[in-house]
CSV table of C-alpha atoms in Angstrom, one decimal:
chain,number,residue,atom,x,y,z
A,1,UNK,CA,106.8,74.2,82.5
A,2,UNK,CA,103.2,72.9,82.0
A,3,UNK,CA,100.7,75.5,80.8
A,4,UNK,CA,103.4,78.0,79.6
A,5,UNK,CA,101.7,80.6,77.4
A,6,UNK,CA,104.5,83.3,77.3
A,7,UNK,CA,108.2,83.3,78.0
A,8,UNK,CA,109.7,86.3,79.8
A,9,UNK,CA,113.5,86.6,79.6
A,10,UNK,CA,115.0,89.1,82.0
A,11,UNK,CA,118.6,90.1,81.3
A,12,UNK,CA,120.6,90.4,84.5
A,13,UNK,CA,124.2,91.8,84.4
A,14,UNK,CA,126.7,93.2,86.8
A,15,UNK,CA,125.7,96.7,88.1
A,16,UNK,CA,122.1,96.5,87.0
A,17,UNK,CA,119.6,98.2,89.2
A,18,UNK,CA,118.2,95.6,91.6
A,19,UNK,CA,114.6,96.7,91.4
A,20,UNK,CA,114.8,97.0,87.6
A,21,UNK,CA,115.3,93.3,87.6
A,22,UNK,CA,113.2,92.1,90.6
A,23,UNK,CA,110.2,94.4,90.1
A,24,UNK,CA,109.1,93.0,86.8
A,25,UNK,CA,110.0,89.4,87.9
A,26,UNK,CA,107.8,89.8,90.9
A,27,UNK,CA,104.9,91.0,88.8
A,28,UNK,CA,105.1,88.2,86.2
A,29,UNK,CA,105.6,85.4,88.8
A,30,UNK,CA,102.7,86.8,90.9
A,31,UNK,CA,100.6,86.8,87.8
A,32,UNK,CA,101.2,83.0,87.5
A,33,UNK,CA,99.2,82.6,90.7
A,34,UNK,CA,96.2,83.7,88.7
A,35,UNK,CA,96.9,81.5,85.7
A,36,UNK,CA,99.0,83.8,83.6
A,37,UNK,CA,101.3,81.0,82.4
A,38,UNK,CA,104.6,83.0,82.3
A,39,UNK,CA,107.9,81.1,82.1
A,40,UNK,CA,110.2,83.7,83.7
A,41,UNK,CA,113.9,83.2,83.0
A,42,UNK,CA,116.9,85.2,84.2
A,43,UNK,CA,119.9,85.1,81.9
A,44,UNK,CA,123.3,86.8,82.1
A,45,UNK,CA,126.0,87.4,79.5
A,46,UNK,CA,128.3,85.0,81.3
A,47,UNK,CA,125.6,82.5,82.3
A,48,UNK,CA,126.7,83.1,85.9
A,49,UNK,CA,125.3,85.0,88.9
A,50,UNK,CA,125.6,88.8,88.8
A,51,UNK,CA,126.2,91.4,91.4
A,52,UNK,CA,123.6,94.2,91.2
A,53,UNK,CA,123.9,97.9,92.0
A,54,UNK,CA,122.9,97.3,95.6
A,55,UNK,CA,125.5,94.6,96.1
A,56,UNK,CA,122.9,91.8,96.1
A,57,UNK,CA,123.8,88.8,94.0
A,58,UNK,CA,121.2,87.3,91.7
A,59,UNK,CA,121.5,83.8,90.2
A,60,UNK,CA,121.1,83.7,86.4
A,61,UNK,CA,121.6,81.2,83.7
A,62,UNK,CA,122.9,81.2,80.1
A,63,UNK,CA,121.1,81.8,76.8
A,64,UNK,CA,118.9,79.0,75.6
A,65,UNK,CA,119.5,79.0,71.9
A,66,UNK,CA,116.2,77.3,71.2
A,67,UNK,CA,113.6,79.9,70.3
A,68,UNK,CA,110.5,79.5,72.5
A,69,UNK,CA,107.4,78.1,70.8
A,70,UNK,CA,105.2,80.6,72.6
A,71,UNK,CA,105.1,84.5,72.6
A,72,UNK,CA,108.3,85.9,74.2
A,73,UNK,CA,109.3,89.1,75.9
A,74,UNK,CA,112.8,90.3,76.6
A,75,UNK,CA,113.3,92.7,79.6
A,76,UNK,CA,116.4,94.8,79.8
A,77,UNK,CA,117.1,96.6,83.1
A,78,UNK,CA,119.2,99.7,83.5
A,79,UNK,CA,122.4,100.5,85.2
A,80,UNK,CA,123.3,103.9,86.7
A,81,UNK,CA,126.6,103.9,84.8
A,82,UNK,CA,124.9,103.3,81.4
A,83,UNK,CA,128.2,103.9,79.5
A,84,UNK,CA,129.6,100.8,81.1
A,85,UNK,CA,126.6,98.9,80.0
A,86,UNK,CA,126.6,99.9,76.3
A,87,UNK,CA,130.4,99.2,76.0
A,88,UNK,CA,129.9,95.7,77.4
A,89,UNK,CA,129.9,93.7,74.2
A,90,UNK,CA,128.9,90.5,75.9
A,91,UNK,CA,125.8,92.3,77.2
A,92,UNK,CA,124.9,94.0,73.9
A,93,UNK,CA,125.5,90.8,71.9
A,94,UNK,CA,123.2,88.9,74.3
A,95,UNK,CA,120.4,91.5,74.0
A,96,UNK,CA,120.8,91.6,70.2
A,97,UNK,CA,120.5,87.8,70.0
A,98,UNK,CA,117.5,87.7,72.3
A,99,UNK,CA,115.7,90.5,70.5
A,100,UNK,CA,116.1,88.8,67.1
A,101,UNK,CA,113.7,86.1,68.2
A,102,UNK,CA,111.5,88.0,70.6
A,103,UNK,CA,108.0,89.3,70.0
A,104,UNK,CA,108.6,92.3,72.1
A,105,UNK,CA,111.5,93.9,73.9
A,106,UNK,CA,111.1,96.2,76.9
A,107,UNK,CA,113.6,98.3,78.9
A,108,UNK,CA,113.5,99.7,82.4
A,109,UNK,CA,115.1,103.0,83.2
A,110,UNK,CA,118.6,103.2,81.6
A,111,UNK,CA,118.1,99.9,79.9
A,112,UNK,CA,116.9,102.1,77.0
A,113,UNK,CA,120.6,103.0,76.3
A,114,UNK,CA,121.3,99.3,75.7
A,115,UNK,CA,118.4,99.0,73.3
A,116,UNK,CA,119.6,102.1,71.6
A,117,UNK,CA,123.1,100.7,71.3
A,118,UNK,CA,122.0,97.6,69.5
A,119,UNK,CA,119.8,99.6,67.1
A,120,UNK,CA,116.4,98.7,68.5
A,121,UNK,CA,115.3,102.3,69.1
A,122,UNK,CA,116.4,103.8,65.8
A,123,UNK,CA,113.6,106.0,64.5
A,124,UNK,CA,111.4,105.1,67.4
A,125,UNK,CA,109.8,107.0,70.2
A,126,UNK,CA,111.3,106.2,73.6
A,127,UNK,CA,111.6,107.3,77.2
A,128,UNK,CA,113.9,106.7,80.2
A,129,UNK,CA,114.5,108.2,83.6
A,130,UNK,CA,113.9,111.9,83.3
A,131,UNK,CA,117.4,112.7,84.5
A,132,UNK,CA,118.8,110.7,81.6
A,133,UNK,CA,116.5,111.8,78.8
A,134,UNK,CA,118.7,114.5,77.5
A,135,UNK,CA,121.7,112.2,77.4
A,136,UNK,CA,119.7,109.6,75.5
A,137,UNK,CA,118.6,112.2,73.0
A,138,UNK,CA,122.1,113.6,72.4
A,139,UNK,CA,123.9,110.3,72.3
A,140,UNK,CA,121.4,108.7,70.0
A,141,UNK,CA,119.8,111.5,67.9
A,142,UNK,CA,117.7,109.2,65.7
A,143,UNK,CA,115.5,108.4,68.8
A,144,UNK,CA,112.5,110.6,69.5
A,145,UNK,CA,113.0,110.9,73.2
A,146,UNK,CA,110.0,111.7,75.4
A,147,UNK,CA,111.1,112.7,78.9
A,148,UNK,CA,107.8,112.7,80.7
A,149,UNK,CA,105.8,109.5,80.3
A,150,UNK,CA,106.0,106.5,82.6
A,151,UNK,CA,106.4,104.3,79.5
A,152,UNK,CA,106.3,104.6,75.8
A,153,UNK,CA,105.4,101.9,73.2
A,154,UNK,CA,106.5,102.1,69.6
A,155,UNK,CA,105.7,98.9,67.8
A,156,UNK,CA,107.1,95.9,69.6
A,157,UNK,CA,109.5,98.0,71.6
A,158,UNK,CA,108.5,99.5,75.0
A,159,UNK,CA,110.7,101.7,77.1
A,160,UNK,CA,110.0,102.9,80.6
A,161,UNK,CA,111.1,105.5,83.1
A,162,UNK,CA,113.1,105.1,86.3
A,163,UNK,CA,113.1,102.1,88.6
A,164,UNK,CA,109.6,101.6,89.9
A,165,UNK,CA,108.2,102.4,86.4
A,166,UNK,CA,109.3,98.8,85.6
A,167,UNK,CA,106.5,97.6,87.9
A,168,UNK,CA,104.0,99.8,86.0
A,169,UNK,CA,105.2,98.5,82.7
A,170,UNK,CA,105.1,94.9,83.8
A,171,UNK,CA,101.5,95.3,85.1
A,172,UNK,CA,100.6,96.9,81.7
A,173,UNK,CA,102.0,93.8,79.9
A,174,UNK,CA,100.1,91.5,82.2
A,175,UNK,CA,96.9,93.4,81.3
A,176,UNK,CA,97.7,93.2,77.6
A,177,UNK,CA,98.4,89.5,77.8
A,178,UNK,CA,95.8,88.3,80.3
A,179,UNK,CA,93.3,91.1,80.8
A,180,UNK,CA,92.6,93.8,83.4
A,181,UNK,CA,91.2,91.4,86.0
A,182,UNK,CA,94.4,89.5,86.3
A,183,UNK,CA,96.4,92.7,86.4
A,184,UNK,CA,94.2,94.1,89.2
A,185,UNK,CA,94.7,90.9,91.2
A,186,UNK,CA,98.5,91.2,90.8
A,187,UNK,CA,98.4,94.9,91.8
A,188,UNK,CA,96.3,94.0,94.9
A,189,UNK,CA,98.6,91.1,95.9
A,190,UNK,CA,101.7,93.3,95.6
A,191,UNK,CA,99.9,96.3,97.4
A,192,UNK,CA,100.6,98.7,94.5
A,193,UNK,CA,98.4,100.9,92.4
A,194,UNK,CA,96.8,99.4,89.3
A,195,UNK,CA,99.5,100.5,87.0
A,196,UNK,CA,99.8,104.2,86.1
A,197,UNK,CA,99.0,104.6,82.4
A,198,UNK,CA,102.0,105.1,80.2
A,199,UNK,CA,101.3,108.7,79.5
A,200,UNK,CA,101.1,109.7,83.1
A,201,UNK,CA,103.8,112.2,84.1
A,202,UNK,CA,106.8,110.8,85.9
A,203,UNK,CA,106.4,113.4,88.7
A,204,UNK,CA,104.0,116.0,90.0
A,205,UNK,CA,103.5,119.6,88.9
A,206,UNK,CA,105.4,120.9,92.0
A,207,UNK,CA,108.4,118.6,91.3
A,208,UNK,CA,108.4,119.4,87.6
A,209,UNK,CA,109.3,123.0,88.3
A,210,UNK,CA,112.7,124.3,89.2
A,211,UNK,CA,113.1,124.6,93.0
A,212,UNK,CA,112.8,128.3,94.0
A,213,UNK,CA,115.6,129.9,96.0
A,214,UNK,CA,113.5,132.6,97.6
A,215,UNK,CA,111.3,131.9,100.6
A,216,UNK,CA,108.6,134.2,99.2
A,217,UNK,CA,108.1,132.1,96.1
A,218,UNK,CA,108.0,128.9,98.1
A,219,UNK,CA,105.3,130.5,100.2
A,220,UNK,CA,103.3,131.2,97.0
A,221,UNK,CA,103.7,127.7,95.7
A,222,UNK,CA,102.6,126.2,99.0
A,223,UNK,CA,99.6,128.7,99.1
A,224,UNK,CA,98.4,127.4,95.7
A,225,UNK,CA,99.0,123.7,96.5
A,226,UNK,CA,97.0,124.0,99.7
A,227,UNK,CA,93.9,125.1,97.9
A,228,UNK,CA,94.0,124.8,94.1
A,229,UNK,CA,90.4,125.8,93.7
A,230,UNK,CA,90.8,129.1,95.4
A,231,UNK,CA,90.6,132.3,93.3
A,232,UNK,CA,94.3,132.7,92.7
A,233,UNK,CA,94.8,136.0,91.0
A,234,UNK,CA,98.1,137.8,90.5
A,235,UNK,CA,97.1,140.2,93.3
A,236,UNK,CA,96.3,137.4,95.8
A,237,UNK,CA,99.5,135.5,95.0
A,238,UNK,CA,101.6,138.6,95.3
A,239,UNK,CA,100.0,139.2,98.7
A,240,UNK,CA,100.6,135.7,99.8
A,241,UNK,CA,104.3,136.2,99.0
A,242,UNK,CA,104.6,139.7,100.3
A,243,UNK,CA,105.6,140.9,96.9
A,244,UNK,CA,104.4,143.4,94.3
A,245,UNK,CA,102.6,142.0,91.3
A,246,UNK,CA,105.5,142.9,89.0
A,247,UNK,CA,108.1,141.5,91.3
A,248,UNK,CA,106.1,138.2,91.6
A,249,UNK,CA,105.8,137.8,87.9
A,250,UNK,CA,109.5,138.5,87.4
A,251,UNK,CA,110.6,136.0,90.1
A,252,UNK,CA,108.3,133.3,88.8
A,253,UNK,CA,109.8,133.5,85.3
A,254,UNK,CA,113.4,133.6,86.6
A,255,UNK,CA,113.0,130.9,89.4
A,256,UNK,CA,110.1,128.7,88.2
A,257,UNK,CA,110.3,129.2,84.5
A,258,UNK,CA,106.6,129.8,84.0
A,259,UNK,CA,104.1,132.6,84.8
A,260,UNK,CA,102.0,132.6,88.0
A,261,UNK,CA,99.0,131.8,85.9
A,262,UNK,CA,100.6,128.9,84.2
A,263,UNK,CA,101.7,127.4,87.5
A,264,UNK,CA,98.2,127.7,89.0
A,265,UNK,CA,96.8,125.9,86.0
A,266,UNK,CA,99.4,123.1,86.3
A,267,UNK,CA,98.5,122.5,89.9
A,268,UNK,CA,94.8,122.5,89.1
A,269,UNK,CA,95.4,120.0,86.3
A,270,UNK,CA,97.2,117.8,88.8
A,271,UNK,CA,94.3,118.1,91.3
A,272,UNK,CA,91.8,117.3,88.6
A,273,UNK,CA,93.8,114.2,87.6
A,274,UNK,CA,93.9,113.0,91.2
A,275,UNK,CA,90.1,113.4,91.5
A,276,UNK,CA,89.5,111.6,88.3
A,277,UNK,CA,91.8,108.8,89.2
A,278,UNK,CA,90.4,108.1,92.7
A,279,UNK,CA,86.9,109.5,92.8
A,280,UNK,CA,83.5,108.9,91.1
A,281,UNK,CA,82.2,112.5,90.9
A,282,UNK,CA,81.0,113.9,87.6
A,283,UNK,CA,83.4,115.9,85.4
A,284,UNK,CA,81.5,119.0,86.4
A,285,UNK,CA,82.2,118.2,90.1
A,286,UNK,CA,85.8,117.6,89.4
A,287,UNK,CA,86.1,120.9,87.5
A,288,UNK,CA,84.6,122.8,90.4
A,289,UNK,CA,86.7,121.0,93.1
A,290,UNK,CA,89.9,121.6,91.1
A,291,UNK,CA,89.3,125.3,90.5
A,292,UNK,CA,88.3,125.3,86.8
A,293,UNK,CA,84.8,126.5,87.4
A,294,UNK,CA,83.1,124.6,84.6
A,295,UNK,CA,83.5,121.2,82.8
A,296,UNK,CA,84.0,123.1,79.6
A,297,UNK,CA,87.1,124.8,80.9
A,298,UNK,CA,88.4,121.6,82.4
A,299,UNK,CA,88.0,119.8,79.0
A,300,UNK,CA,89.8,122.6,77.1
A,301,UNK,CA,92.8,122.6,79.5
A,302,UNK,CA,93.0,118.8,79.6
A,303,UNK,CA,93.0,118.6,75.9
A,304,UNK,CA,95.8,121.1,75.7
A,305,UNK,CA,97.9,119.7,78.5
A,306,UNK,CA,97.3,116.0,78.2
A,307,UNK,CA,95.8,115.5,74.7
A,308,UNK,CA,92.7,113.7,76.0
A,309,UNK,CA,89.4,114.6,77.6
A,310,UNK,CA,88.8,114.2,81.3
A,311,UNK,CA,86.4,111.3,80.7
A,312,UNK,CA,89.0,109.5,78.5
A,313,UNK,CA,91.7,110.1,81.1
A,314,UNK,CA,89.6,108.6,83.8
A,315,UNK,CA,88.9,105.5,81.7
A,316,UNK,CA,92.6,105.1,80.8
A,317,UNK,CA,93.7,105.4,84.4
A,318,UNK,CA,91.5,102.6,85.4
A,319,UNK,CA,93.2,100.4,82.8
A,320,UNK,CA,96.8,100.6,81.6
A,321,UNK,CA,95.7,100.0,78.1
A,322,UNK,CA,93.8,102.6,76.0
A,323,UNK,CA,90.6,100.9,74.8
A,324,UNK,CA,91.5,97.8,76.8
A,325,UNK,CA,88.0,96.5,76.8
A,326,UNK,CA,88.1,96.4,73.0
A,327,UNK,CA,91.2,94.1,72.9
A,328,UNK,CA,90.3,90.7,71.6
A,329,UNK,CA,91.5,87.5,73.2
A,330,UNK,CA,93.5,86.8,70.0
A,331,UNK,CA,95.3,90.1,70.4
A,332,UNK,CA,96.1,89.4,74.0
A,333,UNK,CA,97.6,86.0,73.3
A,334,UNK,CA,98.5,86.1,69.7
A,335,UNK,CA,102.1,85.9,68.4
A,336,UNK,CA,103.5,88.9,66.6
A,337,UNK,CA,106.4,89.3,64.3
A,338,UNK,CA,109.8,89.1,66.0
A,339,UNK,CA,111.6,92.3,66.9
A,340,UNK,CA,114.4,93.2,64.5
A,341,UNK,CA,117.0,95.9,65.0
C-alpha cells in the first residue's frame, strides 16, 4: 500500500462484538481520507471469515509473519462470553504473536480479558466495560483495574470501556499519530463527538447511582437534575420528596449509597463538565450556572472529584491527548519499543 505510515491489525474471531471490530476499523479507514496512511488489516485465528456476536460474518485473513516496517498497532475486540475467548488457545496464541512485534496493543471492552490472559496487563492499570470490571480484577489480581474511565493507557498497552468506547479510543490514536486536526475531521465525517478524553466517566452521575425503589427518592433525584444550580438544602429536598429530613437522609444512604449533599454535588459536577465541554463561558460563569457559587468552590470540587482544574478539564476535552499541542511530530510518528508480555 503506497504511503503506508502505520499498520493497524484488528483481531477478528467468532463471537466478537461486531462494533468492537468495525468501530475502530471505520475510524482508521476514514482517517486515510485525510492522509493518515493506515494499512488496516483484519486477521483471524483460522485465517477464515468469522461470525460476530450479531450474526454478521466478517471476512478476515491469516497472520502475516513478516513484521511491518512501520509502526504497528494491534486491536483486540471483546466478546460477551469472555471465558470462551480466553480459553481459545488459537486466539490467545495469535494475540501473543502479534503483540510480540507490535508497538502498541489496545483492547476494546472485554478484549481486556484476552490481553490479561496472555500476560500483557500484568502489573498495569487497565479498564473494561463497567459491568465486567470486578470480574477482571478478581480473575487477574495483578491488574490495577479502573472501572470508570473511557480508556486507560499504561505504557504501550491501552484498554477501553464498552463497545462505543472503541471509537473514542481509535480517535484518540488518530490524534496521537496524525494530530488533532485529522481526528476532528474524522469525527465530523462519522458524525460523532471529538473523542471523549480517556478519563471521562463511562456514564452520568444519575446512572452511576443505584436505582431507587421508592417514588419519593426518584422525585428528589429528578428535582435536583432539573435545576442543579438551585439552592438544594436538606430541607428543600425533603419537601420535594414529601419526607422528613431524617427519613430522606436514611433513604438516600440505603437506596442511593450517598448522602443528599453528595448527590447534589455529583450532579453539579456533571453540569459543570457539560458547560465546560460545550460552552465558552468563563470558569466563574460555569461555577454560577452549575450551582457552585464561585470559581474557587468549583476548582476545589473538580480537583477532589476529577483530579484536574476546570480549565485543564476544558482543554483536555477539546483534545483526546493531555498536552496534545506539545506533542512533537517525532512523537506522533516515531516507532517505539515492541510490546512484550
